[in-house]
Short mmCIF file of C-alpha atoms in Angstrom, two decimals:
data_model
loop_
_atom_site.label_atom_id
_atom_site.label_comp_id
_atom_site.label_asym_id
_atom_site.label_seq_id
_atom_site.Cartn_x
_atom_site.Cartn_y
_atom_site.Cartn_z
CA UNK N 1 28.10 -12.40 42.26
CA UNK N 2 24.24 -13.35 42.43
CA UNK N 3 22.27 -13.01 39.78
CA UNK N 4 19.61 -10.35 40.83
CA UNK N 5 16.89 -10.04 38.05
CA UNK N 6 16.80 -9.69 34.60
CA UNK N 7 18.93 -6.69 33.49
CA UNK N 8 15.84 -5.30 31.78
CA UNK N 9 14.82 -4.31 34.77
CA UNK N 10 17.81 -2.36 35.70
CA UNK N 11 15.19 0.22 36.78
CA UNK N 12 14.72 -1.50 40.14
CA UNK N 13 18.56 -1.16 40.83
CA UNK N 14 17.37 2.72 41.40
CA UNK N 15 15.12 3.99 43.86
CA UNK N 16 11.62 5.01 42.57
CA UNK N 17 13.22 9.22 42.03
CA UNK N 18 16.15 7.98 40.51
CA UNK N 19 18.67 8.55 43.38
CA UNK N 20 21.25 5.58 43.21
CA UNK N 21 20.85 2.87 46.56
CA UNK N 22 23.98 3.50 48.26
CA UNK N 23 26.27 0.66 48.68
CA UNK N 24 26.58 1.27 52.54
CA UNK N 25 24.13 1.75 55.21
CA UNK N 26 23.91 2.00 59.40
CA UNK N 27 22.61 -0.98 60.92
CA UNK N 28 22.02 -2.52 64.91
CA UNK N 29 23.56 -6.01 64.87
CA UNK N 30 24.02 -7.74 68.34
CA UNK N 31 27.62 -8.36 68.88
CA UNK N 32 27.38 -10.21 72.55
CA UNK N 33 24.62 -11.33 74.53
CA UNK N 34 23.79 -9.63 77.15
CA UNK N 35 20.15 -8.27 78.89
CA UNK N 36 21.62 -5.30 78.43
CA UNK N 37 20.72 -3.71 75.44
CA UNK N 38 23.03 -1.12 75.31
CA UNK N 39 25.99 -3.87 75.62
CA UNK N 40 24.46 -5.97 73.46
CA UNK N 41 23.98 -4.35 70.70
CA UNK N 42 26.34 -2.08 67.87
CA UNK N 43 25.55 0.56 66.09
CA UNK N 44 27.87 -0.42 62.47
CA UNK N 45 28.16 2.59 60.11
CA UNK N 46 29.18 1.07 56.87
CA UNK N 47 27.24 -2.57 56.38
CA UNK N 48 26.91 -3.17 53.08
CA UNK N 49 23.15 -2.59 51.71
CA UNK N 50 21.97 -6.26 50.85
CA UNK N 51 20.82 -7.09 47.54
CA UNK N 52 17.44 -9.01 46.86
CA UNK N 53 17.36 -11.91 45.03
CA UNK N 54 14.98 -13.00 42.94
CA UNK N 55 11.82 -12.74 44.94
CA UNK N 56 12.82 -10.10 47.36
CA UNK N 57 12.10 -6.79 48.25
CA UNK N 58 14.36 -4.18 49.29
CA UNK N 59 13.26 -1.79 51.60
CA UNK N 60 14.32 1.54 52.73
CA UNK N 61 13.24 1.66 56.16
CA UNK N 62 10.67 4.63 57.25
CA UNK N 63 9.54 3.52 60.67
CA UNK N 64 10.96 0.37 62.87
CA UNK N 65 9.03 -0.85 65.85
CA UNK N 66 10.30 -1.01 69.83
CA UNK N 67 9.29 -4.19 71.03
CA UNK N 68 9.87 -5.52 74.81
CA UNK N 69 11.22 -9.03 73.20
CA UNK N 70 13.84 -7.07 71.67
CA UNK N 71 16.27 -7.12 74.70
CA UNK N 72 15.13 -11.32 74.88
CA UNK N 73 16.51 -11.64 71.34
CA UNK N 74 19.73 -9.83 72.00
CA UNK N 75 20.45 -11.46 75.19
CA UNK N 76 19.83 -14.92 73.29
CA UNK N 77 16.89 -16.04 74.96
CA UNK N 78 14.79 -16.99 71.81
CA UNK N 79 17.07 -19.83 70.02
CA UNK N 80 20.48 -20.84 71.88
CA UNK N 81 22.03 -21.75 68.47
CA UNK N 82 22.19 -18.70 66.92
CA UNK N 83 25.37 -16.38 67.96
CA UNK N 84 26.95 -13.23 67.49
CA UNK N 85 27.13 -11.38 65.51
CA UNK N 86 23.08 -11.11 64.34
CA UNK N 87 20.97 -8.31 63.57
CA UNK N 88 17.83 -7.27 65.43
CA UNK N 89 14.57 -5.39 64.95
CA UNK N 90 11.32 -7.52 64.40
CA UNK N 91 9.17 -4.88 61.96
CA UNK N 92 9.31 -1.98 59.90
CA UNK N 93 7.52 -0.05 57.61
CA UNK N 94 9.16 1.65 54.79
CA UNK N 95 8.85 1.64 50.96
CA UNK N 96 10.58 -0.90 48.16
CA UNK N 97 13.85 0.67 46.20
CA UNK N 98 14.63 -2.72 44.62
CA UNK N 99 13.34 -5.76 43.79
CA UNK N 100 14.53 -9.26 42.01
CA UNK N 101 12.63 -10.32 38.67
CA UNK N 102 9.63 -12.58 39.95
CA UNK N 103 8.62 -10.62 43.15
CA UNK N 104 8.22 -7.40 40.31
CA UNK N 105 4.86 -9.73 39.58
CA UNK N 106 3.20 -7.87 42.44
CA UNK N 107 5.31 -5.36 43.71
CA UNK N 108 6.91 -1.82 42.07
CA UNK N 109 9.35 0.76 43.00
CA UNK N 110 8.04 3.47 45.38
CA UNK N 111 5.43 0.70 46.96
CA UNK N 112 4.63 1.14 50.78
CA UNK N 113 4.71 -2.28 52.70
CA UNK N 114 5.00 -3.16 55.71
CA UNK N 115 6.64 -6.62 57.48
CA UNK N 116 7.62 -9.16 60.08
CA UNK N 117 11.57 -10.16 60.57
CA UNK N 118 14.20 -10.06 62.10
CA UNK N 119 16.67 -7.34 61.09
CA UNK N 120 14.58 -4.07 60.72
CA UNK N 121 16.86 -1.97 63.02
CA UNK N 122 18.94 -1.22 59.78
CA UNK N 123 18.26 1.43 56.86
CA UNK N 124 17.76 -0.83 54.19
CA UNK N 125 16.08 -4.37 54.86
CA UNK N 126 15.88 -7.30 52.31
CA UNK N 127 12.05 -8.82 52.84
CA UNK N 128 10.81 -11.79 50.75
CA UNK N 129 7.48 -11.06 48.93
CA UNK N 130 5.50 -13.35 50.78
CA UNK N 131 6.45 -11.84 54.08
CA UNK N 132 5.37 -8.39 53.09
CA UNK N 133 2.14 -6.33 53.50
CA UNK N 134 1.45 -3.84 50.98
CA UNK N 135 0.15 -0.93 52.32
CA UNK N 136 -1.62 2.46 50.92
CA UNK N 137 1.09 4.60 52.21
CA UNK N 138 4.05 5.17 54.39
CA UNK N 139 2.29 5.44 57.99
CA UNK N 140 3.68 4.35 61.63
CA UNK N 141 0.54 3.44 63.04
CA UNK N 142 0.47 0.45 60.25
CA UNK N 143 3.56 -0.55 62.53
CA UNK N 144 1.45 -0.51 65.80
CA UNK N 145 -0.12 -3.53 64.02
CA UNK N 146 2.31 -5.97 62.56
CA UNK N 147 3.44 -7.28 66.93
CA UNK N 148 1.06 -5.76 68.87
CA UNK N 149 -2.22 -5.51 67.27
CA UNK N 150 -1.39 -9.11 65.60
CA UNK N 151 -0.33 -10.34 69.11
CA UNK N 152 -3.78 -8.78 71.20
CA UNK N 153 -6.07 -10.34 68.44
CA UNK N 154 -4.88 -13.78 67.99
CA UNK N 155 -4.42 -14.41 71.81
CA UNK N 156 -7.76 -12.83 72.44
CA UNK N 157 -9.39 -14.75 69.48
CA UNK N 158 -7.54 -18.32 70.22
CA UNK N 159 -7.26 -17.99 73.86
CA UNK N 160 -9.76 -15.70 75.55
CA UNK N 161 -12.90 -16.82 74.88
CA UNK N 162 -14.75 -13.22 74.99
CA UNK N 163 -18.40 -12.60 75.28
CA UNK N 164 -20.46 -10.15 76.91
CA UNK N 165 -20.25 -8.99 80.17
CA UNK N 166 -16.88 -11.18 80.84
CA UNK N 167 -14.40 -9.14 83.07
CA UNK N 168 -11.46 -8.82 81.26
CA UNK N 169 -7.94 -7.26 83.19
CA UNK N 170 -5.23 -6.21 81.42
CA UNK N 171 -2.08 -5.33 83.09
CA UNK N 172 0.38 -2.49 81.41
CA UNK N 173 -2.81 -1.92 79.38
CA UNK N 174 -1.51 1.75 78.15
CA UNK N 175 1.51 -0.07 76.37
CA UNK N 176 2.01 -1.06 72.68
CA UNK N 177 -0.27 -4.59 72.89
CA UNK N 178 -2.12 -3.55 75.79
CA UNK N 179 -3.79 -0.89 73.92
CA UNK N 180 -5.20 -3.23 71.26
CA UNK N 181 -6.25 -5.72 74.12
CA UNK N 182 -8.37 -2.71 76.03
CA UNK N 183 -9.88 -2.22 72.51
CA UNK N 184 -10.58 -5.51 71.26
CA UNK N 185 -11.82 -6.61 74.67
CA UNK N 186 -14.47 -4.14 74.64
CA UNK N 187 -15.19 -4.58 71.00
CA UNK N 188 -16.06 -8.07 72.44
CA UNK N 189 -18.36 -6.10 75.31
CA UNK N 190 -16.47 -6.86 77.31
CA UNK N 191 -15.93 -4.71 80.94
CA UNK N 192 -12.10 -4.00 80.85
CA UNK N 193 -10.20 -3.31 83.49
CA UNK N 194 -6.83 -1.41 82.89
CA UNK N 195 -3.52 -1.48 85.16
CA UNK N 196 -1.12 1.56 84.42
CA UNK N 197 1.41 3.55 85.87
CA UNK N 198 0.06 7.08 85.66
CA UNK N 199 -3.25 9.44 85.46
CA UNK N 200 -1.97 10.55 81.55
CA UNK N 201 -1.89 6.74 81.01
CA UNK N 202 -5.21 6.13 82.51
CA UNK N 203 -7.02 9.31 80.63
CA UNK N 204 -5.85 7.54 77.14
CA UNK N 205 -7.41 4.35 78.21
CA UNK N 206 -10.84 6.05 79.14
CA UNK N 207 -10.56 7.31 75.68
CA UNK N 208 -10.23 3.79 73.74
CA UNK N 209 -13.30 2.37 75.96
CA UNK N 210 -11.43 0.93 79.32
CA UNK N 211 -14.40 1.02 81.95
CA UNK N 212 -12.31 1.01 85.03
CA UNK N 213 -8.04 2.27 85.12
CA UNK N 214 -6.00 1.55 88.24
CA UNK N 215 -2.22 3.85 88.63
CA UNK N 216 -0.45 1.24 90.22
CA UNK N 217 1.77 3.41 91.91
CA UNK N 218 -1.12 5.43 93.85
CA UNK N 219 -3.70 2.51 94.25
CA UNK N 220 -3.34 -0.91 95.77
CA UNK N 221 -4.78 -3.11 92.62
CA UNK N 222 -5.13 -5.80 94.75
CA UNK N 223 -7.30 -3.92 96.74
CA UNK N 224 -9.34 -2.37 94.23
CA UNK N 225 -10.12 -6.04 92.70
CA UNK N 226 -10.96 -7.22 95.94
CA UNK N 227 -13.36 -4.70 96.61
CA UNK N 228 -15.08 -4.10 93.39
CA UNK N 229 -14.86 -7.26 91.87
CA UNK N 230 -15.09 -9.80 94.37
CA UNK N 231 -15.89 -12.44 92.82
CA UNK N 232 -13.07 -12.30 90.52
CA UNK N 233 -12.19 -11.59 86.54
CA UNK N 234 -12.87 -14.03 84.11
CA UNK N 235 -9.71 -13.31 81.46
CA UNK N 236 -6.62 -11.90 82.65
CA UNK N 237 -4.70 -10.99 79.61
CA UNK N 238 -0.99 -10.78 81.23
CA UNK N 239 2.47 -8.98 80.55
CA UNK N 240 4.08 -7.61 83.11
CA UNK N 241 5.34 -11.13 85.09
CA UNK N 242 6.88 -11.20 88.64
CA UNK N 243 4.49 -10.06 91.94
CA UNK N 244 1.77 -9.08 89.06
CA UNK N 245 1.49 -12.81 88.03
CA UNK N 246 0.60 -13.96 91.17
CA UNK N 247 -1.83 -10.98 91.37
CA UNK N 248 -3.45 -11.72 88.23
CA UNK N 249 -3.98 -15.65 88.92
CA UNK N 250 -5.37 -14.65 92.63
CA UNK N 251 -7.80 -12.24 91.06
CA UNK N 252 -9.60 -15.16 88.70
CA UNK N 253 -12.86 -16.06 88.78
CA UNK N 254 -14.21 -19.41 88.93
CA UNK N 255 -13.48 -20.99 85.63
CA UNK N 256 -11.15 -17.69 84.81
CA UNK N 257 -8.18 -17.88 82.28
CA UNK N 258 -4.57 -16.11 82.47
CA UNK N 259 -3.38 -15.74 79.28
CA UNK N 260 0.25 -14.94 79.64
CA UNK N 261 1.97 -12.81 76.61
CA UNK N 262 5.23 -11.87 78.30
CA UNK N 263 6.75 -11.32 81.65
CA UNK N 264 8.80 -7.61 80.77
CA UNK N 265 9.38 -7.05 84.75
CA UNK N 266 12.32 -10.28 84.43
CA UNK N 267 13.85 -8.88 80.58
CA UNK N 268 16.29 -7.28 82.04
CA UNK N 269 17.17 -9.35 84.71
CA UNK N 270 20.28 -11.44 84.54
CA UNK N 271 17.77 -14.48 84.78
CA UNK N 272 15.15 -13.73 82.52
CA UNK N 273 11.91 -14.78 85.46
CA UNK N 274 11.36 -12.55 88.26
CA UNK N 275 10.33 -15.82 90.62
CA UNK N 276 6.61 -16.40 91.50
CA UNK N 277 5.10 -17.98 94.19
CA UNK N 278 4.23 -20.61 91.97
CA UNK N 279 4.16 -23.40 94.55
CA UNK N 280 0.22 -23.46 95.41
CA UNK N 281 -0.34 -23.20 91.61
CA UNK N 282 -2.10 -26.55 90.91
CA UNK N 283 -3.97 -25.57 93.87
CA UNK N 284 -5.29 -22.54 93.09
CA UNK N 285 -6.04 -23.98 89.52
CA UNK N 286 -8.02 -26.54 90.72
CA UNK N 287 -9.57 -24.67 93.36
CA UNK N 288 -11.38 -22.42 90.71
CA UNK N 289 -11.14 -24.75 87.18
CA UNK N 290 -8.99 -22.04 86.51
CA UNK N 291 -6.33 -22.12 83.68
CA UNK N 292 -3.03 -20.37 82.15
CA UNK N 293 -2.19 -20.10 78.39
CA UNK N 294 1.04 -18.63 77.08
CA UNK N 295 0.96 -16.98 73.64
CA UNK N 296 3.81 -16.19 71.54
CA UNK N 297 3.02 -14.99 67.63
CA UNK N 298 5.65 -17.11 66.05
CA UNK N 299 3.69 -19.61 66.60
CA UNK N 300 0.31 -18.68 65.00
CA UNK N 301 1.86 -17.24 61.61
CA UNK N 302 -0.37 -19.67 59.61
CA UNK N 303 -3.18 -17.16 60.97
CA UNK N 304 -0.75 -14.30 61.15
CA UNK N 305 -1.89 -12.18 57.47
CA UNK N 306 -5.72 -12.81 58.41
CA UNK N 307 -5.28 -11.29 61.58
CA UNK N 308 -3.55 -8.26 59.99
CA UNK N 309 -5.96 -7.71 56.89
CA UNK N 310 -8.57 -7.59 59.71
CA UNK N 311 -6.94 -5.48 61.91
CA UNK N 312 -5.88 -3.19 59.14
CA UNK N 313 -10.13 -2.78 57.71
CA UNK N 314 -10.64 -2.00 61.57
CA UNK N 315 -8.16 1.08 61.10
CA UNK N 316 -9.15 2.31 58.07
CA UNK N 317 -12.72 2.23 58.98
CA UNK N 318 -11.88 4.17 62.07
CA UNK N 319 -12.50 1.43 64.42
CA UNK N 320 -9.18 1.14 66.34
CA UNK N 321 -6.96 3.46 67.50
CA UNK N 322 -3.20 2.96 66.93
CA UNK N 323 -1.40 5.24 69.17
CA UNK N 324 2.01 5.59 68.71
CA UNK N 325 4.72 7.14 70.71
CA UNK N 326 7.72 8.54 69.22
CA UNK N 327 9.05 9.24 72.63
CA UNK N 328 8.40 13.59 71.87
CA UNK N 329 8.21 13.88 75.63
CA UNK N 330 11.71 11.84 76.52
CA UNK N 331 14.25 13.48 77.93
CA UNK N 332 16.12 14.44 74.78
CA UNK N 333 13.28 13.87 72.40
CA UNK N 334 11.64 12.23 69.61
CA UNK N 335 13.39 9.33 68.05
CA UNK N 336 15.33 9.71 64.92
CA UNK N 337 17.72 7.68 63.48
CA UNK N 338 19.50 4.20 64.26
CA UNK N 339 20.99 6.12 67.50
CA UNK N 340 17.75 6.34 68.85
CA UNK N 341 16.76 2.80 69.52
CA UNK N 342 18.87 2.23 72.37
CA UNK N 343 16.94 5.76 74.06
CA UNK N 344 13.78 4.01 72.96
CA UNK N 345 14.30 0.93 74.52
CA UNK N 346 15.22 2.37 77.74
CA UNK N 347 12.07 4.65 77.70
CA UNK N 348 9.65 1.77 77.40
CA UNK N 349 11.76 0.24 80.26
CA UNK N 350 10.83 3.31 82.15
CA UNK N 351 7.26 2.68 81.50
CA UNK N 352 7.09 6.01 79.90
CA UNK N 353 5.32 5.25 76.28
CA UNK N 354 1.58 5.39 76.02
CA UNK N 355 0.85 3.06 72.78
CA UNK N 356 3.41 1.73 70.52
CA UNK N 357 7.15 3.45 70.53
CA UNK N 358 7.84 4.18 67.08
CA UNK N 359 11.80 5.57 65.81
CA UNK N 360 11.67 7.31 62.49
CA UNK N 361 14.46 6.95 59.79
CA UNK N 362 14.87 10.03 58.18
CA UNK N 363 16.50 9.76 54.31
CA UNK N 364 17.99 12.38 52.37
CA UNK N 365 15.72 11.17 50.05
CA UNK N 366 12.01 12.82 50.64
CA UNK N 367 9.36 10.29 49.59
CA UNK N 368 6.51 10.91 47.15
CA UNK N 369 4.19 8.14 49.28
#
């Protein structure tokens, strides 16, 4: 038995109305790998509830986040060494039921926080007290920030090199980062140009600032850059992968930068890439003093809870929109419960969401925050 906290704080063993923790919970835990989400991943019914130690959090989970990585964690893409069984989920937002004796220094019962790691696609998550945000109350669009926003503004900040005027191009620019990318770009006065899939898609980005929206599936992007931008963009800011890579890197300007965030178009294939026609690369490079930077977050967490305290004054003052999609307009409806993530995944596979897709966990338990 581990020693949780000091018994005089027995009080934390309860949730903040008094309702005991239950000792078993529903959880998502990959049991084989596989691009496949749905055979990936298991729903288990009765995992025990994990206990923190002595300075953890527990949190009952309010809101998890969908993320396009997810189906590159379960199909083991991230780090070879770790095998099934895992659990999965990168973020949640929720509110602390128990807590061991030295993380009670800043945190309480009933406290809204939000956080970043692994294993949020469960009811009750064990965070360390470091890792957490707190939060002034129990809100999803907080959740649109911890990947997304984080991932937009520390590319954009470390990579893009904004200024005014710049043409900026971001491709799937309705989704969960690309929203924040649209915004910050333009914060940065930026003119942005915004790649979709719809007209709905391309209304919402006229109304967070994007100067100029191409539907992919009734224009020609190529030919829309060509003809009213002709001598290129100067940042491409890049997650789709595939035929819209070698798009993107033909649409530079001299001196233009691909920043490259993800490539969701090869998740789900058996190989991970969708292959581009990389071979005239260092040509094309050189050819314009042209360059491509990859970004992935896990590597800029020493920046990681500056880039969230600013993105979180942005919100409150109103200067960001979060949008979040809890997939009301999917085929079956919003997403509620554990069960839901696999529906969720699929929609944003579809190309469906506008903004960040968002599943609530409902508790018997009605919160107070």
């Amino acid at each position: 038995s581990r020693p949780i906290l000091d018994m005089s704080y027995s009080r934390h063993f309860l949730d903040f109305q008094g309702s005991s923790i239950p000792s078993s919970m529903k959880k998502l835990v990959v049991t084989k790998l596989s691009q496949n989400f749905r055979e990936a991943v298991t729903l288990q019914q009765d995992s025990p509830v994990p206990l923190p130690e002595d300075g953890d959090l527990l949190v009952r989970n309010r809101f998890v986040g969908i993320n396009a990585s997810d189906i590159n964690y379960s199909a083991g893409r991230y780090d070879a060494s770790v095998k099934p069984p895992f659990d999965i989920g990168f973020e949640g937002v929720g509110e602390v039921v128990a807590l061991g004796l030295s993380a009670s220094a800043d945190y309480t019962v009933g406290q809204a926080v939000a956080y970043l790691k692994a294993g949020s696609f469960a009811e009750y998550t064990v965070v360390p007290a470091r890792q957490a945000v707190p939060l002034p109350s129990v809100k999803p669009e907080f959740l649109t920030l911890m990947v997304s926003g984080a991932t937009a503004y520390l590319s954009l900040k470390e990579l893009g090199d904004l200024s005014e005027g710049k043409k900026v191009l971001v491709t799937a620019a309705a989704g969960g980062t690309g929203q924040f990318a649209v915004q910050l770009a333009k914060k940065a006065k930026c003119h942005v140009i915004g790649t979709c899939s719809s007209d709905e898609k391309g209304g919402f980005l006229k109304s967070i600032g994007c100067d100029h929206t191409i539907n992919y599936k009734t224009e020609n992007i190529e030919s829309v850059l060509r003809k009213d931008y002709p001598e290129g963009v100067d940042v491409v800011y890049e997650s789709v992968g595939g035929k819209m890579f070698d798009l993107a890197l033909n649409a530079l300007a001299i001196k233009g930068r691909l920043i490259v965030i993800g490539f969701i178009a090869g998740y789900q294939n058996p190989t991970g890439l969708q292959p581009i026609k990389a071979e005239l690369l260092p040509a094309k490079l050189l050819k314009k003093s042209a360059s491509i930077r990859g970004f992935f977050l896990n590597h800029y967490l020493s920046d990681y809870k500056m880039a969230l305290q600013h993105l979180l004054k942005m919100y409150e003052r109103g200067d960001l929109v979060c949008e979040v999609d809890f997939g009301d307009m999917s085929p079956e409806g919003k997403f509620t419960g554990l069960e839901s993530v696999f529906r969720a995944v699929d929609y944003m596979y579809m190309r469906k969401n506008i903004g960040k897709i968002v599943v609530e966990l409902p508790h018997s338990v009605s919160s107070k925050l």
